[in-house]
Amino acid sequence: AAYEPQSGYAYPVDATQALATRARDLGVDLRLSAPVKRLRVQAGKVVGVETAEGALNADAVVLAAGAWSGALAQTAGLSLPLIPKRVMAAHVARPAGVGRHPVIIDRASGLYTRNDRNQRNLFGLEPTLPINPDAPAAFEVPAGALESGLNLLAQRLPTMRRGTDAVGWAAPDGYGHDSHALLGH
């Protein structure tokens, strides 16, 4: 066990929006509705991207397309050992009288849970491997997954058996063969 009283976490959507806002402030041209079809290569160097809106040149290209990064890398002749998987999470309202608690990461059981906004608990659901990131199922929580996650949560926090209004969600992401993200060159 580890107790880290100064550790924390970021809300992914808030963090992403803050980074995007700062990037715009610094002159970055963000295009949220322009899917990238391929990386553009000249003389063995990535020089831009081809989007649904046309070609964009760039001095530097950061490939951060999650579950789609492997396929995009292939358009430049690169191989990334990525497995697209469905990442699932949920949250549930804490029962009256149940307060905040430390983040819990139980590797033995696979449980991750933390306090979330509005008196709710966020917790992870078991991922499935592999998945086609373009398939509608990549964005669906399979039958029984939410219930299994709630049961696992209640094993570590028995008072959460009285939790209400559980909601789950899913989205594809790309991970290495060790189930960790790829970062760096």
Steps between C-alpha positions, in 0.01 A plus 500: 500500500608856443358811659572821310328793674633753245416305184217600274336451165373710214157491343593396144247719318589807709874439456463451124291817464751701706789377282301577183418851623865570582611358164257734321635790706847409371384497138428131445235430237270235650257320271260282693284382211767419243581127522856415397511251214876452485838640598683679218862398446773660287858373484436267793367772730143564614417849370130527568165327486229440245161579651145476373536874429830467312875502564661679796875553520681512832854526633409239761221243518395339827317174451252481786201327340457230762347186353554637148873581547621161373307527174611861446864407568474234228412773247853633557661157486536478878395214723360566846426191709156622607192303592173694485296420809174619640559704814202514730419696812196583705388710790243451770346731758638449851231419755406767750755519778781342297781753475806540286778241511853461362556373147495120500702301249470129576713322240410157639132542420535754220310773685565870451273748673512860613269779605334674211294814478155542654533237775576224252768233472682432175614142442647303216335210319685201358625572143468260210777423250519555208230715344450674168506871600268586212231250605201636694568234767823682590282768659259265680516353849432127458216338692604414854816717505344776712357250747837322529672833565248592767553164672878547497459852640278370780761236593746778594245760611203306641295819560495551122255209474243770576629722216244619246474626144796309354599607149771344283672607178756361256743621235786342308864572582835357391734310731817295471510124552564564873167691527678833550496810282788574261673831570804656333680457172 
